[in-house]
XYZ file of C-alpha atoms in Angstrom:
310
model
C -18.833 106.697 110.744
C -16.889 103.961 112.498
C -19.496 101.438 111.417
C -19.158 102.576 107.803
C -15.373 102.282 107.887
C -15.634 98.843 109.487
C -18.071 97.682 106.797
C -15.775 98.939 104.048
C -12.804 97.148 105.562
C -14.782 93.903 105.826
C -16.038 94.212 102.250
C -12.527 94.843 100.977
C -11.284 91.841 102.903
C -13.977 89.601 101.473
C -13.251 90.840 97.913
C -9.516 90.297 98.379
C -10.104 86.820 99.795
C -12.377 85.884 96.888
C -9.921 87.262 94.362
C -7.075 85.342 95.946
C -9.182 82.173 96.071
C -10.133 82.529 92.410
C -6.518 83.044 91.363
C -5.419 80.095 93.489
C -8.096 77.893 91.889
C -7.008 78.951 88.402
C -3.418 78.141 89.283
C -4.385 74.725 90.656
C -6.422 74.049 87.510
C -3.467 74.946 85.282
C -1.192 72.645 87.268
C -3.665 69.759 87.031
C -4.140 70.393 83.313
C -0.392 70.271 82.759
C -0.242 66.954 84.653
C -3.136 65.601 82.571
C -1.452 66.667 79.324
C 1.760 64.957 80.356
C -0.136 61.781 81.290
C -1.994 61.848 77.963
C 1.280 62.223 76.085
C 2.671 59.182 77.914
C -0.523 57.241 77.152
C -0.276 58.168 73.460
C 3.343 57.028 73.363
C 2.400 53.690 74.941
C -0.485 53.275 72.501
C 1.892 53.902 69.598
C 4.134 51.116 70.888
C 1.110 48.823 71.206
C 0.009 49.636 67.645
C 3.493 48.809 66.363
C 3.392 45.285 67.844
C 2.521 42.380 65.520
C -1.016 41.015 65.741
C -4.626 41.788 64.916
C -6.129 45.263 64.723
C -9.932 45.196 64.773
C -12.315 48.145 64.758
C -15.519 49.630 63.387
C -17.513 52.834 63.301
C -20.716 53.835 61.592
C -23.457 56.386 61.040
C -27.189 56.161 61.636
C -29.441 58.881 60.224
C -33.192 59.098 60.052
C -36.368 61.148 60.302
C -40.116 60.539 60.474
C -42.959 62.970 59.776
C -46.740 63.004 59.426
C -49.055 65.576 57.822
C -52.836 65.829 58.190
C -54.846 68.301 56.112
C -51.684 70.234 55.199
C -53.201 71.773 52.093
C -50.145 73.785 51.055
C -48.585 70.621 49.575
C -49.676 68.225 46.848
C -50.302 65.348 49.301
C -51.926 67.007 52.346
C -52.266 63.717 54.237
C -49.109 61.645 54.326
C -46.501 59.965 56.441
C -42.874 60.024 55.354
C -39.472 59.119 56.633
C -35.989 57.993 55.816
C -33.464 55.741 57.523
C -29.762 55.492 56.667
C -27.081 53.187 58.069
C -23.369 53.146 57.312
C -20.875 50.624 58.709
C -17.094 50.667 58.297
C -15.264 47.714 59.825
C -11.770 46.294 59.541
C -9.767 43.307 60.770
C -6.059 43.545 59.973
C -3.343 41.052 60.814
C 0.034 42.786 60.813
C 3.192 40.676 61.087
C 6.853 41.442 60.520
C 7.072 39.647 57.176
C 3.487 39.760 55.914
C 0.040 41.313 56.396
C -3.581 40.414 55.828
C -5.983 43.365 55.700
C -9.763 42.907 55.568
C -12.426 45.608 55.407
C -16.169 45.988 54.996
C -18.144 49.035 53.921
C -21.925 49.106 53.807
C -24.204 52.094 53.209
C -27.943 51.369 53.229
C -30.829 53.821 53.034
C -34.623 53.501 52.983
C -37.247 56.147 52.122
C -41.007 56.119 52.715
C -43.723 58.417 51.344
C -47.252 57.161 52.014
C -50.036 59.318 50.561
C -53.056 58.444 52.711
C -55.407 59.683 49.973
C -53.923 57.289 47.402
C -54.754 53.659 48.263
C -52.580 52.390 45.395
C -49.255 53.806 46.577
C -46.810 51.933 48.781
C -46.680 52.469 52.521
C -43.380 50.604 52.897
C -39.851 51.868 53.311
C -38.252 51.477 49.890
C -34.466 51.006 49.494
C -32.548 53.861 47.868
C -28.836 53.964 48.706
C -27.467 50.428 48.563
C -23.690 49.953 48.740
C -21.776 46.904 49.939
C -18.032 46.306 49.539
C -15.874 43.574 51.037
C -12.096 43.471 50.468
C -9.258 41.175 51.479
C -5.616 42.093 50.813
C -2.679 39.775 51.514
C 0.919 40.856 51.089
C 4.495 39.713 51.707
C 6.842 42.537 52.653
C 9.737 43.191 50.282
C 10.839 46.395 52.017
C 9.428 48.537 54.820
C 7.057 50.268 52.390
C 6.646 47.815 49.493
C 5.057 44.373 49.366
C 4.067 41.787 46.780
C 0.314 41.380 47.183
C -2.917 39.789 46.041
C -6.340 41.385 46.391
C -9.916 40.134 46.316
C -12.649 42.787 46.279
C -16.380 42.140 46.006
C -18.961 44.877 45.375
C -22.740 44.560 45.037
C -26.086 45.713 46.406
C -27.842 43.998 49.333
C -31.377 45.374 49.428
C -32.277 45.326 45.732
C -30.955 43.111 42.912
C -28.373 41.294 45.006
C -25.416 40.297 42.836
C -27.118 41.772 39.770
C -24.719 43.266 39.076
C -21.975 42.021 41.345
C -18.264 42.667 40.819
C -15.405 40.470 41.956
C -11.857 41.706 41.371
C -8.989 39.245 41.826
C -5.462 40.285 40.996
C -1.786 40.396 41.906
C 0.797 43.138 42.006
C 2.267 45.402 44.651
C 1.130 47.293 47.730
C 2.816 50.541 48.766
C 2.547 52.029 52.271
C 4.448 55.333 52.100
C 3.053 56.593 55.434
C 1.166 55.082 58.326
C -2.542 54.423 57.648
C -2.186 54.966 53.878
C -2.343 51.886 51.646
C -1.945 52.048 47.873
C -2.591 48.873 45.855
C -1.349 48.660 42.259
C -2.221 45.400 40.522
C -1.468 45.437 36.779
C -2.790 41.872 36.457
C -6.409 41.805 37.618
C -9.548 40.087 36.356
C -12.875 41.821 36.893
C -15.632 39.199 37.136
C -19.077 40.721 36.574
C -22.214 38.805 37.599
C -25.510 39.950 36.050
C -28.570 38.621 34.256
C -27.980 40.995 31.337
C -24.648 39.668 30.099
C -24.983 41.659 26.875
C -24.099 44.809 28.870
C -22.157 43.520 31.844
C -18.977 41.810 30.690
C -15.998 40.480 32.619
C -12.556 41.566 31.458
C -8.855 41.685 32.225
C -7.362 44.955 33.397
C -5.498 46.881 36.076
C -6.718 47.497 39.622
C -5.764 50.514 41.733
C -6.955 51.006 45.322
C -6.006 53.766 47.758
C -7.250 53.656 51.355
C -6.591 56.017 54.262
C -8.156 55.209 57.627
C -7.269 57.098 60.786
C -8.428 58.106 64.243
C -7.335 61.462 65.679
C -8.726 61.943 69.155
C -12.499 61.924 68.835
C -12.417 62.018 65.033
C -12.611 58.885 62.871
C -12.363 59.071 59.121
C -11.890 56.774 56.160
C -11.473 57.531 52.474
C -11.223 54.823 49.818
C -10.756 54.968 46.053
C -11.213 51.756 44.050
C -10.661 51.858 40.287
C -10.599 49.206 37.557
C -9.205 50.014 34.103
C -10.178 47.390 31.546
C -7.584 46.438 28.923
C -10.425 45.425 26.582
C -12.528 48.634 26.538
C -12.922 51.781 28.612
C -16.681 51.053 28.604
C -15.966 48.206 31.037
C -13.927 50.356 33.448
C -15.281 51.768 36.710
C -14.254 53.848 39.730
C -15.791 54.314 43.191
C -14.758 56.828 45.863
C -16.275 56.551 49.373
C -15.695 58.725 52.450
C -16.778 58.397 56.074
C -16.305 60.878 58.923
C -17.472 60.689 62.531
C -16.923 62.852 65.605
C -17.484 61.265 69.012
C -19.281 63.477 71.530
C -20.175 61.159 74.408
C -19.483 57.475 75.119
C -18.993 56.493 71.501
C -21.994 58.486 70.263
C -21.420 61.403 67.940
C -22.241 62.810 64.537
C -21.293 61.302 61.201
C -21.157 62.203 57.532
C -20.698 59.824 54.604
C -20.586 60.503 50.896
C -19.596 58.594 47.791
C -19.009 59.028 44.073
C -19.072 56.426 41.307
C -18.628 56.241 37.555
C -19.735 53.006 35.866
C -20.822 53.054 32.222
C -22.207 49.518 32.328
C -24.601 50.462 35.139
C -25.569 53.688 33.336
C -26.442 51.794 30.143
C -28.369 49.114 32.017
C -30.467 51.800 33.740
C -31.040 53.701 30.481
C -32.253 50.574 28.654
C -34.532 49.622 31.549
C -36.228 53.043 31.270
C -36.204 53.326 27.457
C -39.738 54.042 26.177
C -39.049 53.124 22.567
C -38.912 56.671 21.242
C -35.755 58.194 19.830
C -32.420 56.419 19.618
C -31.964 53.289 21.698
C -29.183 53.825 24.274
C -25.857 52.092 23.763
C -22.285 52.539 24.998
C -21.660 55.283 22.416
C -24.556 57.577 23.337
C -25.496 56.778 26.953
C -25.204 59.580 29.502
C -22.710 58.242 32.039
C -23.650 60.740 34.745
C -21.658 60.766 37.970
C -23.373 58.717 40.678
C -23.400 60.265 44.173
C -24.844 59.707 47.645
C -24.473 61.125 51.152
C -25.723 60.326 54.660
C -25.748 62.624 57.703
C -26.785 61.524 61.173
C -25.796 60.125 64.519
C -22.680 57.945 64.609
C -21.480 55.242 66.954
C -17.908 54.045 67.398
C -17.712 50.349 68.241
């Protein structure tokens, strides 16, 4: 009986000691976490002061997505023997010079994608990776500050494809007007005097014209999240058929040492490109496509994959 009582007392003592140790560890963890939060708040405040200083701000992040597969004697599908795959790369980079009286903002956006489908039973098909998504945009914005949120500015923006039909078409916007920065990281460009140069072999469809340029860009990093959204629109004074708009978005979440997951998607409306595509695929039957009857369907793309923050 004495042994039983002694064992119970020892067990109770061990349980109490463990419980006290666990509570003490939780308390120590909470104290350390509070210290870490305070240190992080101080670091964020210092970083905000650094960001407010004049000078260059340079950064980049991107997304890489891809998959490869091979099938042998997989009779449930039309091509039982094939190899397939896709590779997608997105890069968003910026180099901004911020001074008290002026700024010079430069950015690059590229989204490239390749797809391969090699039917081993068809010797005539291609076994190469063929380009699909092909987006390249380079912008340079210079402005002289009139107030804290308004500046007189000039913008040069170049858009084309890199992998297929480089500079056919290619678009170069050059204009002057004003840039508005109502909040940090948001830039709105309004240029009522802008010339849209269009470079293409088929100059009967692709025409340059004078018009207005509007660009809105919001780029921000919040902790491990990086995101960028950009709208670029040109409204031709000559004809709405020569107008265009592109909206691109990039998101990335860093998981470990700059590596994370990313998602990119874009929308575009361009009647000149729609007509050029329709005429290239016109088989001669029915009514020949023109600006009045072409289907100007919304152009879209998206990429999902691993991301890396430079």
